[in-house]
Coordinates of C-alpha atoms and ligand atoms in Angstrom, one line a residue:
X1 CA 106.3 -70.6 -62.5
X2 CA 106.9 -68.1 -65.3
X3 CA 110.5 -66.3 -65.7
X4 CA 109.5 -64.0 -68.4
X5 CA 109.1 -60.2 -68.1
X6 CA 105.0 -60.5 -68.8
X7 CA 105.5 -57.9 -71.4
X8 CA 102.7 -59.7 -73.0
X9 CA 99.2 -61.2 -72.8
X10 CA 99.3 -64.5 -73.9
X11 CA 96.9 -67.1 -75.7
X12 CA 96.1 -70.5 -73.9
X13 CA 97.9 -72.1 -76.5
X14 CA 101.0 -73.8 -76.1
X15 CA 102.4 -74.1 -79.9
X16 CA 103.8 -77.8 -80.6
X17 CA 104.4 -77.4 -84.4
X18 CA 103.6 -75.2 -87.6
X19 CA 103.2 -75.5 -91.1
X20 CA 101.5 -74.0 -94.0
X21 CA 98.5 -71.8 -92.6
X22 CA 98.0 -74.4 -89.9
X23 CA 99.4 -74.4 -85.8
X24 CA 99.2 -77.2 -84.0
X25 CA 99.1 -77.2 -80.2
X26 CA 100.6 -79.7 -77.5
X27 CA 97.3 -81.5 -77.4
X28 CA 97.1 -81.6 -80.9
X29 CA 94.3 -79.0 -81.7
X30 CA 94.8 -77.8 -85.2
X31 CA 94.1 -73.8 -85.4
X32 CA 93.8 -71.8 -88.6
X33 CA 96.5 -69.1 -89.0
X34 CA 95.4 -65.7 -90.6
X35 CA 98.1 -63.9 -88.0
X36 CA 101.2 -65.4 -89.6
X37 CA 103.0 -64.4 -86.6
X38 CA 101.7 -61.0 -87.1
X39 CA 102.5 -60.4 -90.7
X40 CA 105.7 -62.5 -90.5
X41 CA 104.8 -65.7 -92.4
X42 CA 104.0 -64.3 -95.3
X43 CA 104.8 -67.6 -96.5
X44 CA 103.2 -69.9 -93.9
X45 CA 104.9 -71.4 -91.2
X46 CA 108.1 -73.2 -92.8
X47 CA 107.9 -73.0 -96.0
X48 CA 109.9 -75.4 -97.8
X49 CA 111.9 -73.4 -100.3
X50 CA 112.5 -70.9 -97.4
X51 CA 114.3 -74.0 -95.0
X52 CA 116.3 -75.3 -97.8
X53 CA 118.4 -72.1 -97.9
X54 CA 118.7 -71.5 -94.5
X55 CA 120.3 -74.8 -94.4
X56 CA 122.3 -74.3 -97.0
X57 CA 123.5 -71.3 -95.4
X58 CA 124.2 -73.4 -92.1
X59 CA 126.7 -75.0 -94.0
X60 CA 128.7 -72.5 -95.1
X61 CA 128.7 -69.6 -92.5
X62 CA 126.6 -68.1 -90.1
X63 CA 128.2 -64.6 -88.5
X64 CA 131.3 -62.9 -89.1
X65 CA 130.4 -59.4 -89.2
X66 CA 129.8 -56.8 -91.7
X67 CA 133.4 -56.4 -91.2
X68 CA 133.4 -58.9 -94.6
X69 CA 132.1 -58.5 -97.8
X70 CA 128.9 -60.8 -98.1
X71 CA 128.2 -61.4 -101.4
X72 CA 124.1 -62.7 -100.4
X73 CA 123.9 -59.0 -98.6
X74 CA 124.7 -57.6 -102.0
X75 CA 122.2 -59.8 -104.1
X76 CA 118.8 -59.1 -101.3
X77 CA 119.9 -55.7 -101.4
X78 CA 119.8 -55.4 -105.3
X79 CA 116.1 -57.5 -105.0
X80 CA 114.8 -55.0 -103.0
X81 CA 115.8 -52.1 -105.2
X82 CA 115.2 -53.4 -108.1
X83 CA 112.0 -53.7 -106.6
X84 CA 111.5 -50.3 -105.4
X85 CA 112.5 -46.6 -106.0
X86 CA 115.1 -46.9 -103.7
X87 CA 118.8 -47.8 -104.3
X88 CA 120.5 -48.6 -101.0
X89 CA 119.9 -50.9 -98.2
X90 CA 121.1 -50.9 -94.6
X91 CA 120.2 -54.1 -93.1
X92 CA 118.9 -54.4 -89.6
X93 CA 116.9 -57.0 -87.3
X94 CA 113.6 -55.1 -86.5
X95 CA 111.2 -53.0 -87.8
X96 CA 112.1 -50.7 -84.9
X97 CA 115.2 -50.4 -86.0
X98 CA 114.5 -50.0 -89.6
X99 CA 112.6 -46.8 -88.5
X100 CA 115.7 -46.2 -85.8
X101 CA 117.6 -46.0 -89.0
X102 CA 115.5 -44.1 -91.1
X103 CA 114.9 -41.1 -88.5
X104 CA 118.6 -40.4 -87.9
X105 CA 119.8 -40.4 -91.4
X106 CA 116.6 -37.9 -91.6
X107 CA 118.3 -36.4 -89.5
X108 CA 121.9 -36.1 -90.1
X109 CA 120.7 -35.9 -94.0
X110 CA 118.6 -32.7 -94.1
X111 CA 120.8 -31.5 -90.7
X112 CA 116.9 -30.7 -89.5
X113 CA 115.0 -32.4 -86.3
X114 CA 111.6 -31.9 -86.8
X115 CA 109.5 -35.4 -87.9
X116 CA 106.4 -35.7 -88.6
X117 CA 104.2 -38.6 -87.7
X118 CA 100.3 -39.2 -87.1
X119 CA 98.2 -40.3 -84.8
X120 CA 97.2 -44.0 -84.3
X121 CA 100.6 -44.9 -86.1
X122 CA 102.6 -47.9 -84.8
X123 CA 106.2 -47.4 -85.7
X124 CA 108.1 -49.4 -82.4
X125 CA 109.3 -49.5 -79.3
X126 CA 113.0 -47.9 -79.0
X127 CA 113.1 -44.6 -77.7
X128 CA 112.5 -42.7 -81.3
X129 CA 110.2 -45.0 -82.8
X130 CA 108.5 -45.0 -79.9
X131 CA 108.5 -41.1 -79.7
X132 CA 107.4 -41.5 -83.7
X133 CA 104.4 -43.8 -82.5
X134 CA 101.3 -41.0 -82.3
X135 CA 99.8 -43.4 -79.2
X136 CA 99.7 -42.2 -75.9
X137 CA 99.2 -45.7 -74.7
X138 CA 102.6 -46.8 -75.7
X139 CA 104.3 -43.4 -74.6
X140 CA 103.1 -43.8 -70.7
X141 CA 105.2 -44.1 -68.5
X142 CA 108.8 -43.5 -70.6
X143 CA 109.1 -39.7 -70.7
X144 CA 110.5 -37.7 -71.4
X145 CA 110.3 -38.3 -74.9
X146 CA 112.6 -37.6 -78.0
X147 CA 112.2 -33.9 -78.8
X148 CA 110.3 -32.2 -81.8
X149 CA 108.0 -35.2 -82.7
X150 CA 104.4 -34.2 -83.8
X151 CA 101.4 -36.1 -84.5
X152 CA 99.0 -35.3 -86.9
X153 CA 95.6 -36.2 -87.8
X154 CA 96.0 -39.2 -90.7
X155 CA 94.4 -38.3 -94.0
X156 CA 94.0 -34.5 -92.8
X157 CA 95.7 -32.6 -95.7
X158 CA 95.2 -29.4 -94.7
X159 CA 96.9 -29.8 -91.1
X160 CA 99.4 -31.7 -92.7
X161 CA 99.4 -28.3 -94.7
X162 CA 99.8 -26.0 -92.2
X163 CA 102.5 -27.4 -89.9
X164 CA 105.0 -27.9 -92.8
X165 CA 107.8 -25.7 -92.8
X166 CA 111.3 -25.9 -93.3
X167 CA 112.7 -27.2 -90.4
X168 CA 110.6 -30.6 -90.9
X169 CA 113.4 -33.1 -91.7
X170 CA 110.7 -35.9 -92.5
X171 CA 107.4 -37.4 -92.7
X172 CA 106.8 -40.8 -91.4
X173 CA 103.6 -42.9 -92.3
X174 CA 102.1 -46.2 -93.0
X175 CA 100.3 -46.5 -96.2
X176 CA 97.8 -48.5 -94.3
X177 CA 97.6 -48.3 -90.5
X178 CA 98.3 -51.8 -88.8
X179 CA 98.5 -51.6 -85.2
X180 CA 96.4 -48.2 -85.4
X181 CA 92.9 -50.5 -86.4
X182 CA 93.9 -51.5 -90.2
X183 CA 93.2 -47.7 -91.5
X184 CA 93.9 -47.0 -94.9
X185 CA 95.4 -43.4 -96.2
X186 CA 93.6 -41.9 -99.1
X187 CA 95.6 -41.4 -102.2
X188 CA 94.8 -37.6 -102.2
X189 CA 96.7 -37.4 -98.9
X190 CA 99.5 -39.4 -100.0
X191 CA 100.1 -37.0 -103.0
X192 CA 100.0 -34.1 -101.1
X193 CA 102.8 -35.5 -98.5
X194 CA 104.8 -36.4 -100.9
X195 CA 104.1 -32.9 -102.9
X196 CA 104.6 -30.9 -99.3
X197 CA 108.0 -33.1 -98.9
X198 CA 109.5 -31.7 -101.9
X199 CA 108.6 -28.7 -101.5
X200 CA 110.1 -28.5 -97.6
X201 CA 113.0 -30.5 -98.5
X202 CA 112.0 -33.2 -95.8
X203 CA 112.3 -36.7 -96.3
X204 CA 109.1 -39.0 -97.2
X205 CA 109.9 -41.9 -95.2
X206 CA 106.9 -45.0 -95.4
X207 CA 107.0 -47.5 -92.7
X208 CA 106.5 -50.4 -94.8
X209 CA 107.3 -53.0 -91.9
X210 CA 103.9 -54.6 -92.2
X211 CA 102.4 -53.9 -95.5
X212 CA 105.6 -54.5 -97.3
X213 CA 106.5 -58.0 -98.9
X214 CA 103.2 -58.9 -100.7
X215 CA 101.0 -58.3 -97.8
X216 CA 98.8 -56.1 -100.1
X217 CA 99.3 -57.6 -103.9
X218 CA 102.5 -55.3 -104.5
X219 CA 106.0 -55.4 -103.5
X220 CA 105.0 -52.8 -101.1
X221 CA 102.2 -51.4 -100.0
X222 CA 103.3 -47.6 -101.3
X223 CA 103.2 -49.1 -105.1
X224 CA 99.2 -49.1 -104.9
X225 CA 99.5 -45.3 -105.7
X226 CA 101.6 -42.7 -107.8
X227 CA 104.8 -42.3 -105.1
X228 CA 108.3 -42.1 -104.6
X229 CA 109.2 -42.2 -101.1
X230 CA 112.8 -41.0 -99.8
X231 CA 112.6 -43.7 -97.9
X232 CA 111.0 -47.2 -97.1
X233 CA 111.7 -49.5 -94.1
X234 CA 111.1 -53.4 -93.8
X235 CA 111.0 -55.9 -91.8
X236 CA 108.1 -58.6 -90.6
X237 CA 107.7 -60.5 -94.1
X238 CA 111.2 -59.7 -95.0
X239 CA 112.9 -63.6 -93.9
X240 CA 109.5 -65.4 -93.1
X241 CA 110.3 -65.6 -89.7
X242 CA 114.0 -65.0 -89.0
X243 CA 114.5 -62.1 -87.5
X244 CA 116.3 -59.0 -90.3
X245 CA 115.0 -55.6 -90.9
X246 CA 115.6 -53.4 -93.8
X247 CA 115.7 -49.6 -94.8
X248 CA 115.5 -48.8 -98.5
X249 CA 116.7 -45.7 -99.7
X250 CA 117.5 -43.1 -102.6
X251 CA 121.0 -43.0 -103.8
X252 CA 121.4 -39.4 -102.5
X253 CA 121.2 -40.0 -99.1
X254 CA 124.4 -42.6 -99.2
X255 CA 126.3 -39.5 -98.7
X256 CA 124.7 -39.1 -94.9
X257 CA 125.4 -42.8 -94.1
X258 CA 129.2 -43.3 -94.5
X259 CA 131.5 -45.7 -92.6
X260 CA 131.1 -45.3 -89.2
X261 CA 128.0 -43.5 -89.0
X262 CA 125.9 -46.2 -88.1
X263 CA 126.0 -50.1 -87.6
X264 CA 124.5 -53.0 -86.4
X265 CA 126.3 -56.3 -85.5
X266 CA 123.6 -58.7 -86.7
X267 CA 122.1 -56.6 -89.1
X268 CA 122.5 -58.5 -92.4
X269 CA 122.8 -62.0 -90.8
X270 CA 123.8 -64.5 -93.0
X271 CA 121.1 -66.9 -92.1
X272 CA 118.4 -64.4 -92.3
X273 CA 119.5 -63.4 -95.5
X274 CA 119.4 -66.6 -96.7
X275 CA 115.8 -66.6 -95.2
X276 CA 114.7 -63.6 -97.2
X277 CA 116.3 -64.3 -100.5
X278 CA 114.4 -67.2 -100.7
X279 CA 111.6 -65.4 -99.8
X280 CA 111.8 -62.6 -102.0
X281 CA 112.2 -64.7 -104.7
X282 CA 109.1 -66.3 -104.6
X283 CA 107.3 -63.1 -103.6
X284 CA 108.0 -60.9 -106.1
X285 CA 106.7 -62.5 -108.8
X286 CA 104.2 -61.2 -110.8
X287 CA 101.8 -64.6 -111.1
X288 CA 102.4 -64.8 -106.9
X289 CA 101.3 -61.1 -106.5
X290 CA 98.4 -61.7 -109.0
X291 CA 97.0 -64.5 -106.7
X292 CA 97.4 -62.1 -103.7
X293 CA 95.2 -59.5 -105.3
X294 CA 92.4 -62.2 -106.3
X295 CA 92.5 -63.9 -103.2
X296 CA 92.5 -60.6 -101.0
X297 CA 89.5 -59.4 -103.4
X298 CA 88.0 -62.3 -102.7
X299 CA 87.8 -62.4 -98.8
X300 CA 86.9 -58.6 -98.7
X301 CA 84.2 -59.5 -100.9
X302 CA 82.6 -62.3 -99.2
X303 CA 82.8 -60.9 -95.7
X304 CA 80.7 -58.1 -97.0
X305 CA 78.1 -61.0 -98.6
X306 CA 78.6 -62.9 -95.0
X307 CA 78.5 -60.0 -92.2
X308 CA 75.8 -57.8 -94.6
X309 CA 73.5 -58.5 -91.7
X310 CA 76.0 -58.6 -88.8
X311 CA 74.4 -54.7 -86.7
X312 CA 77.9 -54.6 -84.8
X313 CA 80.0 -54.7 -88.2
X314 CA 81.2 -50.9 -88.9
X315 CA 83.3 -51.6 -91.9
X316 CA 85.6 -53.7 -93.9
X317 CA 88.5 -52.1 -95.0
X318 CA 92.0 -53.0 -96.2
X319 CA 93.8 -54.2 -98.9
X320 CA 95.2 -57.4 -100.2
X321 CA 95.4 -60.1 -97.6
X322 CA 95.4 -57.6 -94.9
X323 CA 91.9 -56.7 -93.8
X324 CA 90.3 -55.4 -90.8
X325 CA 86.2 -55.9 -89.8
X326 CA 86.4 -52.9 -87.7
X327 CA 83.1 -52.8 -85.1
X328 CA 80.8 -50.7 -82.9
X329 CA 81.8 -52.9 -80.2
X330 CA 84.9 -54.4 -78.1
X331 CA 86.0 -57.9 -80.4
X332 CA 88.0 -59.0 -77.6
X333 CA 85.5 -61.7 -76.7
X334 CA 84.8 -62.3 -80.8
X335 CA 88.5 -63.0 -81.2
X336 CA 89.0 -64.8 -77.8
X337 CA 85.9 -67.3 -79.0
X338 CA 87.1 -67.3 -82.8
X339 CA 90.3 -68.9 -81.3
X340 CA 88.5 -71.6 -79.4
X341 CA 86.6 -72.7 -82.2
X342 CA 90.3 -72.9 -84.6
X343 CA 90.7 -69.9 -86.3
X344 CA 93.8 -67.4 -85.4
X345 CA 93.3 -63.5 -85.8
X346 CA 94.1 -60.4 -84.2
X347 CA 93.0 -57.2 -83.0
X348 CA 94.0 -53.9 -83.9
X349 CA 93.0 -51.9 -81.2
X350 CA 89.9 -52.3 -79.1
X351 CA 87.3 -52.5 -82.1
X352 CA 89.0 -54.2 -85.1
X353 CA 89.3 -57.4 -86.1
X354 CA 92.7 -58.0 -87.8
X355 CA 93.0 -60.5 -90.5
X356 CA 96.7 -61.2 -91.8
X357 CA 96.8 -64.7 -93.3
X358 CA 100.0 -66.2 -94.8
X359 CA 99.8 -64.9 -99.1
X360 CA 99.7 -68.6 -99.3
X361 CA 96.4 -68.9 -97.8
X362 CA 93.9 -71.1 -100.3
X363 CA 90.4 -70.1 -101.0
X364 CA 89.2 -73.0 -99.6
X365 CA 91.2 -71.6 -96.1
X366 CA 89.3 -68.1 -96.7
X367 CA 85.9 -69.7 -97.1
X368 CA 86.2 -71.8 -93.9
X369 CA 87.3 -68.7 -91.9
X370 CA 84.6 -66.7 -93.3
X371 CA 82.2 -69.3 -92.4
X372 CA 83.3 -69.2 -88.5
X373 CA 83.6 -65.5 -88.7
X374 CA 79.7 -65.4 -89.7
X375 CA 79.1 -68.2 -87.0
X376 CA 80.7 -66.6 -84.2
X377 CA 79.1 -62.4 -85.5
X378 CA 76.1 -63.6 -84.9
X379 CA 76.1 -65.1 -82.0
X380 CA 78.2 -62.5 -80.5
X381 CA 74.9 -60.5 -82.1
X382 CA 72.2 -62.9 -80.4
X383 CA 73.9 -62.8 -76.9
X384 CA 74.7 -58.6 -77.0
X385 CA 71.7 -57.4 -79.0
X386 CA 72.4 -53.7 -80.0
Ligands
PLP1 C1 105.5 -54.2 -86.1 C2 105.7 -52.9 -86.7 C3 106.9 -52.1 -86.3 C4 107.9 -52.6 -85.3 O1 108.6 -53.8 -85.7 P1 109.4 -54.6 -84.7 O2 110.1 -55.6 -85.5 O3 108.5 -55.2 -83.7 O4 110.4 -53.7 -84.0 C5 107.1 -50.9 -86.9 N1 106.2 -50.4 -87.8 C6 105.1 -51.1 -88.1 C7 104.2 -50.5 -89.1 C8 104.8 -52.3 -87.6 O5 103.7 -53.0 -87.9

């Protein structure tokens, strides 16, 4: 009997607890999590600090609307410009709406309709995130579409180049592809969007909704390079597991987004707020971030000493604790027997293995995964020889 809407394929696992970088199932399996509920628990699973202010929170008050002032909207909002370039927030409860957000201020903003996106891109599911998402897989079957989207090759400067005008309103991208296969931009390509931006007076918007929050040793992801986006939007690590989304942007733009224009009756919960000022505060800190950047330098490193062998192994690639081992072949059945053996990862399309382990993760976790990583690539290896 099953009264969900199958929307999606699930594991044979039937989660009984979590904690730290560990899941426990109902027959009391322990599994090793580098998923963190895809980039969510950032954390690990309830994190102490994290609990204590949500509860906290409990006790005082949970909705009333952003009819109120809420003085904990005010204080998140200020972390996360302080932060960033930007100075505004709008809070929201998904990274789809973050984008949502994001694209009709572009809009309304520069009064243009035109937005660039690129292919392989993973922006969500609403109608114009959705219509921003350069996949055909995740358009079929929905037309028609939102108008005057196009998708460009990623990292292509020069196409980038020549379908700028002046009736693009913005440019959408992630900094590194997630859902697209864990594919990094190169910070040549990055300039020049930013440079074309200006020079078209469009918007540079960065989708920051999984490599945002620490996931790669900074803030945010855009912070590895020399940028200044319009722009940013959050959500996944924002409130380490409660559902909020964010969009982060420059003071100018205020002047688009006035009462009235736009709204969300959750966005800003109290309890999620709670959730991600606790969050932030241990984030961004200098000494956390540091460890982010050793320990991700650390995996990437000894999965290339551990797979240097491996025939199937393409390339590793991605940044702080967000790595992909992308392959010449279909991981499914890698993953599917990684999982059986304990250890939790994804796929990022049909050839990638995705690694996304709470920033908590010890070395000591990243050794052990490593070691059934190597385990399971070559026998994957000895069964399909090449
Ligand atoms: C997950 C994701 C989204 C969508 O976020 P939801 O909270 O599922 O709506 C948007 N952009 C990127 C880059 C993502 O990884």
């Amino acid at each position: 009997m099953n009264h969900l809407f199958p929307t999606y394929n699930r594991w044979n696992i039937k989660v009984a607890s979590a904690k730290g970088t560990k899941i426990i199932d109902d027959q009391g399996k322990e599994y090793l999590d580098f998923v963190s509920g895809i980039a969510v628990n950032n954390l690990g699973n309830r994190n102490e600090k994290v609990q204590q202010a949500i509860l906290e929170q409990l006790d005082q008050y949970w909705h009333v609307s952003n009819l109120y002032h809420q003085e904990p909207q005010q204080i998140v909002a200020k972390m996360l410009t302080d932060y960033s370039d930007g100075d505004s927030v709008f809070f929201c409860n998904s990274g789809a709406e973050a984008n949502e957000a994001a694209i009709k201020l572009a809009r309304k903003f520069t009064g243009k309709s035109k937005i660039i996106t690129f292919k392989q891109s993973f922006h969500g599911r609403t109608f114009a995130t959705m219509s921003a998402t350069g996949q055909e897989k995740i358009h079929s079957g929905f037309g028609p579409l939102l108008q005057e989207f196009s998708y460009l090759d990623y990292n292509d400067s020069e196409g980038l180049s020549n379908e700028m005008d002046d009736t693009v309103a913005a440019v959408l991208l992630e900094v590194i592809q997630g859902e697209g296969g864990v594919v990094p931009a190169e910070a040549e390509f990055l300039n020049k969007v930013e440079e074309l931006c200006k020079q078209y007076n469009a918007l540079f918007i960065i989708d920051e909704v999984q490599t945002g929050i620490g996931r790669t040793g900074k803030p945010f992801a855009y912070q590895n390079f020399n940028l200044s986006p319009d722009i940013i939007t959050l959500a996944k690590g924002l409130g380490s597991g409660l559902p909020i989304g964010a969009m982060v942007g420059k003071s100018y733009l205020k002047e688009a987004f006035g009462p009235g224009v736009h709204g969300s009756t959750f966005g800003g919960n109290p309890i999620s707020i709670a959730a991600a000022k606790a969050t932030l505060e241990i984030i961004f800190q200098d000494e956390f971030l540091d460890e982010v950047v050793e320990k991700g330098e650390y995996f990437k490193s000894s999965l290339h000493e551990a797979l240097a062998g491996v025939e199937c192994v393409q390339e590793i690639r991605g940044s702080g604790l967000m790595l992909g081992i992308s392959c010449h072949v279909d991981v499914t059945a890698i993953i599917n027997s990684l999982r059986d053996k304990g250890l939790l990862v994804l796929n990022a399309g049909p050839n990638v293995i995705r690694m996304l382990p709470p920033l908590t993760v010890s070395k000591e976790e990243i050794s052990q995964a490593i070691e059934l990583i190597k385990i399971e690539m070559a026998h994957f290896e000895m069964l399909n020889p090449v």
